[in-house]
Amino acid sequence: MTIEVKNLVKKFGGFSALDGVDLKVNDGELLALLGPSGSGKTTLLRIIAGLDWPDAGEVSFNGEDALAQGARERHVGFVFQHYALFRHMTVFENVAFGLRVQPRAIRKDEATIRARVKELLDLVQLDWLSDRYPSQLSGGQRQRIALARALAIEPRILLLDEPFGALDAKVRKELRRWLRSLHHEIHVTSIFVTHDQEEALEVANRVVVMDKGRIEQIGSPDDVYERPASAFVHGFIGESIELPVQVEGGVVRLGDRPLALAADGIASGTSKLFVRRHDMLVGPPGSGAFEGAVQHVRNFGPVQRAEVALSGGETIEIDAPRDKELRPGDTIGLEPRRYRIFAGA
């Protein structure tokens, strides 16, 4: 099932939740909508699901107008952040619910429903919990049951809104791997909303980065991380050093100090320099584009994070290998292995 969104607009009072969004989701794709709170990602998901309606624009499934259909007619499975399981029903009955409330003309007989529920509980590896109630399950188990319930009606499209946001970090990582593996098995066109960049980069085939109701970039996880299209994307994805610079005639300046860096295609004007923390290489004093004094050092496994006061007064944080043995008070040179400069940022 392909999904196509054209020039989608949605306003809440004077706030533009979506401002002319265009997007195509390929058949069988697992797509992430990534962005900060208020970026429009959940609004876009709810409009695709039929839970909200746009002020303008088009939504089509396989070329057919989805906006002419209600939520039930769109045959979409929806998984919420907080599970939305029925507390008075067992796991089995929760999964069976969608099948049992279907119109009589298409409703399956009881034996077929029970077989379908068992198949789904096997798929999410929780068949042994079929007689338990939601209150007796862990958060990760509840979310897997919520996903089984969404899949029960054999949806053409699966939509997930912050599906792992209510879980602790360890369980989130486990479920991310599980969702990726499950998608390979079921191959349903799927979109999930997240503000967690690690989640999006690990799980999705493609990532849509959104901000202020607009799409900033669409690409593979490698594309959006290694080749960010804007200052926002670079700053939002990964941990970056950001420094305000001025480009004049191809010369990059930080304050009144020229830097031995190419202007990265920027002709002139106020700009911003971005460097990933792990891309700032440490050398002896006098080497590299920057020089600074180490203020604090914290160790994170094989990496040490150092706070460095640059010679012009700016303070940055870098990640360096532990074998560099940085100590507070050391003066070091810093050379960006890779960097980007964005004009007007």
Short mmCIF file of C-alpha atoms in Angstrom, two decimals:
data_model
loop_
_atom_site.label_atom_id
_atom_site.label_comp_id
_atom_site.label_asym_id
_atom_site.label_seq_id
_atom_site.Cartn_x
_atom_site.Cartn_y
_atom_site.Cartn_z
CA MET A 1 0.00 0.00 0.00
CA THR A 2 1.45 3.37 -1.03
CA ILE A 3 0.54 6.57 0.78
CA GLU A 4 0.79 9.98 -0.86
CA VAL A 5 0.29 13.31 0.87
CA LYS A 6 0.16 16.52 -1.17
CA ASN A 7 0.28 20.11 0.11
CA LEU A 8 -1.28 19.17 3.46
CA VAL A 9 -2.27 22.12 5.66
CA LYS A 10 -3.65 21.99 9.20
CA LYS A 11 -4.12 24.92 11.57
CA PHE A 12 -5.22 25.04 15.19
CA GLY A 13 -6.30 28.64 15.67
CA GLY A 14 -3.30 30.72 14.65
CA PHE A 15 -0.88 27.78 14.94
CA SER A 16 0.18 25.97 11.74
CA ALA A 17 0.57 22.32 12.67
CA LEU A 18 1.19 21.39 9.01
CA ASP A 19 2.30 23.92 6.44
CA GLY A 20 2.19 22.47 2.93
CA VAL A 21 3.52 18.95 3.58
CA ASP A 22 4.30 16.64 0.64
CA LEU A 23 5.26 13.01 1.30
CA LYS A 24 5.17 9.63 -0.45
CA VAL A 25 5.46 6.40 1.53
CA ASN A 26 6.39 3.36 -0.52
CA ASP A 27 4.64 0.00 -0.39
CA GLY A 28 5.93 -2.12 2.49
CA GLU A 29 8.15 0.66 3.84
CA LEU A 30 8.87 1.33 7.51
CA LEU A 31 9.06 5.13 7.74
CA ALA A 32 9.87 7.27 10.78
CA LEU A 33 8.46 10.76 11.37
CA LEU A 34 11.10 12.40 13.55
CA GLY A 35 11.04 15.83 15.15
CA PRO A 36 10.64 17.82 18.35
CA SER A 37 7.31 18.35 20.11
CA GLY A 38 5.08 20.60 18.02
CA SER A 39 6.77 19.75 14.73
CA GLY A 40 3.55 18.33 13.23
CA LYS A 41 4.45 14.63 13.11
CA THR A 42 1.53 13.34 15.22
CA THR A 43 -0.93 15.62 13.39
CA LEU A 44 0.26 14.16 10.08
CA LEU A 45 -0.14 10.62 11.43
CA ARG A 46 -3.66 11.30 12.73
CA ILE A 47 -4.76 12.77 9.39
CA ILE A 48 -3.47 9.69 7.56
CA ALA A 49 -5.38 7.53 10.06
CA GLY A 50 -8.62 9.50 9.63
CA LEU A 51 -8.63 10.71 13.24
CA ASP A 52 -8.14 14.35 12.13
CA TRP A 53 -8.95 16.24 8.94
CA PRO A 54 -6.76 18.73 7.08
CA ASP A 55 -7.78 22.28 6.17
CA ALA A 56 -6.34 21.74 2.70
CA GLY A 57 -4.43 19.16 0.72
CA GLU A 58 -4.75 15.55 -0.42
CA VAL A 59 -4.17 12.09 1.09
CA SER A 60 -4.34 9.02 -1.15
CA PHE A 61 -3.83 5.29 -0.63
CA ASN A 62 -2.75 3.47 -3.80
CA GLY A 63 -3.97 6.48 -5.76
CA GLU A 64 -7.45 6.52 -4.19
CA ASP A 65 -8.71 9.53 -2.20
CA ALA A 66 -8.41 8.56 1.47
CA LEU A 67 -10.10 11.78 2.65
CA ALA A 68 -13.36 10.53 1.14
CA GLN A 69 -13.26 7.66 3.65
CA GLY A 70 -13.77 7.51 7.40
CA ALA A 71 -11.22 6.01 9.78
CA ARG A 72 -12.77 2.53 9.71
CA GLU A 73 -13.01 2.46 5.91
CA ARG A 74 -9.30 3.23 5.58
CA HIS A 75 -8.45 -0.11 7.19
CA VAL A 76 -5.60 1.33 9.24
CA GLY A 77 -4.11 -0.22 12.38
CA PHE A 78 -3.14 2.36 15.04
CA VAL A 79 -0.86 1.79 18.04
CA PHE A 80 -0.78 4.48 20.73
CA GLN A 81 1.99 5.37 23.20
CA HIS A 82 -0.03 4.29 26.24
CA TYR A 83 -1.28 0.98 24.81
CA ALA A 84 -5.06 1.79 25.10
CA LEU A 85 -5.81 -1.81 26.09
CA PHE A 86 -9.14 -2.68 27.69
CA ARG A 87 -8.33 -3.34 31.35
CA HIS A 88 -11.37 -5.57 31.93
CA MET A 89 -10.47 -7.89 29.04
CA THR A 90 -7.86 -10.64 28.92
CA VAL A 91 -4.99 -10.46 26.47
CA PHE A 92 -6.85 -12.86 24.18
CA GLU A 93 -10.04 -10.78 24.24
CA ASN A 94 -8.12 -7.54 23.65
CA VAL A 95 -6.59 -8.95 20.48
CA ALA A 96 -9.91 -10.45 19.37
CA PHE A 97 -11.86 -7.21 19.95
CA GLY A 98 -11.35 -5.66 16.51
CA LEU A 99 -12.42 -8.88 14.79
CA ARG A 100 -15.55 -9.26 16.90
CA VAL A 101 -16.86 -5.73 16.28
CA GLN A 102 -16.52 -5.92 12.50
CA PRO A 103 -19.77 -5.57 10.51
CA ARG A 104 -21.69 -8.83 10.33
CA ALA A 105 -21.18 -9.07 6.57
CA ILE A 106 -17.41 -9.46 6.94
CA ARG A 107 -17.14 -10.82 10.48
CA LYS A 108 -15.41 -14.19 10.73
CA ASP A 109 -16.83 -17.15 12.65
CA GLU A 110 -15.60 -17.80 16.19
CA ALA A 111 -13.22 -20.61 15.22
CA THR A 112 -11.52 -18.39 12.61
CA ILE A 113 -11.26 -15.49 15.09
CA ARG A 114 -9.66 -17.73 17.72
CA ALA A 115 -7.19 -19.10 15.19
CA ARG A 116 -6.27 -15.57 14.07
CA VAL A 117 -5.72 -14.40 17.66
CA LYS A 118 -3.51 -17.40 18.42
CA GLU A 119 -1.49 -16.72 15.26
CA LEU A 120 -0.93 -13.11 16.32
CA LEU A 121 0.00 -13.97 19.90
CA ASP A 122 2.53 -16.43 18.49
CA LEU A 123 3.83 -13.69 16.19
CA VAL A 124 4.45 -11.28 19.08
CA GLN A 125 5.80 -14.20 21.18
CA LEU A 126 3.23 -13.80 23.98
CA ASP A 127 0.86 -16.73 23.45
CA TRP A 128 1.59 -17.89 27.00
CA LEU A 129 -0.05 -14.73 28.39
CA SER A 130 -3.41 -15.08 26.63
CA ASP A 131 -5.45 -15.49 29.86
CA ARG A 132 -3.85 -12.59 31.74
CA TYR A 133 -5.13 -9.04 32.10
CA PRO A 134 -3.21 -5.88 31.06
CA SER A 135 -2.47 -5.01 34.70
CA GLN A 136 -0.51 -8.28 34.99
CA LEU A 137 1.81 -7.42 32.09
CA SER A 138 5.01 -5.39 31.84
CA GLY A 139 5.04 -2.22 29.73
CA GLY A 140 6.87 -3.97 26.91
CA GLN A 141 4.41 -6.85 26.93
CA ARG A 142 1.45 -4.46 26.84
CA GLN A 143 2.87 -2.67 23.84
CA ARG A 144 3.35 -5.94 21.97
CA ILE A 145 -0.26 -6.89 22.73
CA ALA A 146 -1.39 -3.45 21.49
CA LEU A 147 0.49 -4.14 18.25
CA ALA A 148 -1.09 -7.60 17.92
CA ARG A 149 -4.52 -6.02 18.38
CA ALA A 150 -3.79 -3.45 15.65
CA LEU A 151 -2.69 -6.25 13.29
CA ALA A 152 -5.75 -8.42 13.99
CA ILE A 153 -7.90 -6.72 11.36
CA GLU A 154 -5.14 -7.24 8.76
CA PRO A 155 -4.66 -3.50 8.17
CA ARG A 156 -3.41 -2.16 4.89
CA ILE A 157 -1.35 0.41 6.85
CA LEU A 158 0.12 0.32 10.36
CA LEU A 159 0.58 3.63 12.22
CA LEU A 160 2.43 3.91 15.54
CA ASP A 161 2.45 7.09 17.65
CA GLU A 162 5.49 7.18 19.98
CA PRO A 163 5.01 3.43 20.52
CA PHE A 164 7.89 3.03 22.96
CA GLY A 165 7.83 6.47 24.61
CA ALA A 166 6.38 5.23 27.91
CA LEU A 167 8.99 2.49 28.38
CA ASP A 168 12.38 2.53 30.06
CA ALA A 169 15.54 2.73 27.95
CA LYS A 170 16.46 -0.98 28.08
CA VAL A 171 12.97 -2.14 27.08
CA ARG A 172 12.83 0.48 24.30
CA LYS A 173 16.03 -0.90 22.78
CA GLU A 174 14.72 -4.46 22.93
CA LEU A 175 11.41 -3.51 21.30
CA ARG A 176 13.11 -1.47 18.59
CA ARG A 177 15.00 -4.57 17.43
CA TRP A 178 11.85 -6.64 17.74
CA LEU A 179 9.75 -4.19 15.68
CA ARG A 180 12.34 -4.14 12.91
CA SER A 181 12.37 -7.95 12.82
CA LEU A 182 8.56 -8.11 12.92
CA HIS A 183 8.26 -5.70 10.01
CA HIS A 184 10.44 -7.98 7.89
CA GLU A 185 7.89 -10.74 8.54
CA ILE A 186 4.62 -8.85 8.03
CA HIS A 187 5.80 -6.29 5.44
CA VAL A 188 2.89 -3.91 6.08
CA THR A 189 3.40 -0.27 5.05
CA SER A 190 4.18 1.32 8.41
CA ILE A 191 4.76 4.82 9.78
CA PHE A 192 5.91 5.53 13.30
CA VAL A 193 6.23 8.84 15.10
CA THR A 194 9.14 9.47 17.45
CA HIS A 195 11.19 12.31 18.91
CA ASP A 196 14.00 9.81 19.68
CA GLN A 197 16.62 10.13 16.95
CA GLU A 198 18.36 6.87 17.91
CA GLU A 199 15.05 5.03 17.56
CA ALA A 200 14.37 6.49 14.11
CA LEU A 201 17.88 5.82 12.80
CA GLU A 202 17.93 2.25 14.11
CA VAL A 203 14.47 1.10 13.00
CA ALA A 204 13.34 2.95 9.87
CA ASN A 205 14.06 2.39 6.18
CA ARG A 206 13.69 6.15 5.67
CA VAL A 207 13.47 9.06 8.08
CA VAL A 208 11.35 12.20 7.66
CA VAL A 209 12.71 15.04 9.79
CA MET A 210 10.05 17.64 10.64
CA ASP A 211 10.10 21.05 12.30
CA LYS A 212 7.41 23.73 12.67
CA GLY A 213 4.93 21.94 10.41
CA ARG A 214 7.36 21.42 7.54
CA ILE A 215 9.58 18.62 6.30
CA GLU A 216 13.26 19.55 6.63
CA GLN A 217 14.70 16.39 5.07
CA ILE A 218 13.71 12.93 3.85
CA GLY A 219 16.33 10.23 3.47
CA SER A 220 17.86 7.02 4.69
CA PRO A 221 19.22 6.97 8.26
CA ASP A 222 22.72 7.40 6.81
CA ASP A 223 21.61 10.34 4.66
CA VAL A 224 20.08 12.38 7.48
CA TYR A 225 22.98 11.68 9.85
CA GLU A 226 25.94 11.96 7.49
CA ARG A 227 24.51 14.50 5.02
CA PRO A 228 22.10 16.79 6.91
CA ALA A 229 20.30 19.17 4.57
CA SER A 230 19.89 22.06 7.01
CA ALA A 231 21.23 23.56 10.21
CA PHE A 232 18.15 22.27 12.02
CA VAL A 233 18.72 18.66 10.93
CA HIS A 234 22.41 18.79 11.86
CA GLY A 235 21.62 20.23 15.26
CA PHE A 236 18.71 17.89 15.97
CA ILE A 237 20.27 14.59 14.90
CA GLY A 238 23.40 13.52 16.72
CA GLU A 239 25.38 15.58 19.21
CA SER A 240 27.02 18.54 17.54
CA ILE A 241 29.21 21.47 18.42
CA GLU A 242 27.62 24.65 17.07
CA LEU A 243 29.60 27.84 16.65
CA PRO A 244 28.46 31.15 15.11
CA VAL A 245 30.87 32.17 12.35
CA GLN A 246 31.19 34.88 9.74
CA VAL A 247 32.26 34.10 6.17
CA GLU A 248 33.97 36.94 4.28
CA GLY A 249 35.46 36.34 0.85
CA GLY A 250 35.89 32.64 1.54
CA VAL A 251 37.51 33.22 4.93
CA VAL A 252 35.75 31.71 7.96
CA ARG A 253 35.98 33.78 11.15
CA LEU A 254 35.01 32.95 14.71
CA GLY A 255 34.69 36.35 16.33
CA ASP A 256 37.69 38.28 15.02
CA ARG A 257 39.82 35.16 14.55
CA PRO A 258 40.24 33.59 11.08
CA LEU A 259 39.95 29.80 11.07
CA ALA A 260 42.00 27.54 8.82
CA LEU A 261 38.84 26.02 7.37
CA ALA A 262 37.33 26.05 3.88
CA ALA A 263 34.07 27.98 3.64
CA ASP A 264 32.13 24.83 2.58
CA GLY A 265 30.59 26.60 -0.41
CA ILE A 266 29.38 29.64 1.53
CA ALA A 267 30.22 32.92 -0.24
CA SER A 268 29.73 35.35 2.62
CA GLY A 269 27.53 36.29 5.55
CA THR A 270 26.55 35.20 9.04
CA SER A 271 26.62 31.41 9.28
CA LYS A 272 26.90 28.55 11.72
CA LEU A 273 29.62 25.91 11.91
CA PHE A 274 28.59 22.37 12.94
CA VAL A 275 30.98 19.61 14.00
CA ARG A 276 30.03 16.26 15.52
CA ARG A 277 31.64 15.92 18.94
CA HIS A 278 33.50 12.77 17.90
CA ASP A 279 34.77 14.49 14.72
CA MET A 280 36.84 17.05 16.64
CA LEU A 281 40.34 15.57 16.63
CA VAL A 282 42.69 16.36 19.53
CA GLY A 283 46.29 17.42 18.93
CA PRO A 284 49.08 19.36 20.60
CA PRO A 285 48.78 23.11 21.26
CA GLY A 286 49.10 25.16 18.09
CA SER A 287 47.81 22.41 15.82
CA GLY A 288 44.38 22.45 14.20
CA ALA A 289 41.85 25.19 13.55
CA PHE A 290 41.11 25.79 17.26
CA GLU A 291 43.00 25.92 20.52
CA GLY A 292 41.55 25.64 23.99
CA ALA A 293 41.98 24.65 27.61
CA VAL A 294 40.38 21.52 29.06
CA GLN A 295 38.00 22.43 31.90
CA HIS A 296 36.32 19.16 32.90
CA VAL A 297 36.54 15.52 31.81
CA ARG A 298 33.98 12.73 32.25
CA ASN A 299 34.42 9.13 31.13
CA PHE A 300 31.76 7.17 29.24
CA GLY A 301 33.09 3.67 28.60
CA PRO A 302 35.66 3.93 25.75
CA VAL A 303 35.02 7.68 25.32
CA GLN A 304 35.89 10.70 27.41
CA ARG A 305 33.80 13.84 27.15
CA ALA A 306 35.79 17.00 27.72
CA GLU A 307 34.56 20.54 28.21
CA VAL A 308 37.00 22.86 26.44
CA ALA A 309 37.21 26.64 26.69
CA LEU A 310 38.39 27.97 23.31
CA SER A 311 40.86 30.83 23.16
CA GLY A 312 38.11 33.30 22.22
CA GLY A 313 35.97 32.43 25.24
CA GLU A 314 33.54 29.97 23.64
CA THR A 315 32.99 26.68 25.48
CA ILE A 316 32.42 23.41 23.63
CA GLU A 317 32.22 19.71 24.48
CA ILE A 318 34.16 17.07 22.55
CA ASP A 319 34.25 13.27 22.63
CA ALA A 320 37.73 11.77 22.46
CA PRO A 321 39.16 8.25 22.85
CA ARG A 322 40.23 7.37 26.38
CA ASP A 323 43.84 6.86 25.26
CA LYS A 324 44.16 10.63 24.77
CA GLU A 325 44.18 10.99 28.59
CA LEU A 326 42.89 14.56 28.71
CA ARG A 327 43.21 16.34 32.06
CA PRO A 328 41.76 19.62 33.34
CA GLY A 329 44.22 22.41 32.65
CA ASP A 330 45.65 20.85 29.46
CA THR A 331 45.96 23.14 26.45
CA ILE A 332 45.08 21.30 23.25
CA GLY A 333 44.69 21.91 19.53
CA LEU A 334 41.47 20.84 17.80
CA GLU A 335 40.93 20.00 14.15
CA PRO A 336 37.47 19.10 12.76
CA ARG A 337 37.74 15.91 10.72
CA ARG A 338 34.35 16.71 9.14
CA TYR A 339 32.19 19.81 9.45
CA ARG A 340 29.37 21.72 7.80
CA ILE A 341 28.73 25.44 7.52
CA PHE A 342 25.16 26.66 6.93
CA ALA A 343 24.52 30.22 5.79
CA GLY A 344 22.11 32.36 7.77
CA ALA A 345 21.72 29.76 10.54
#
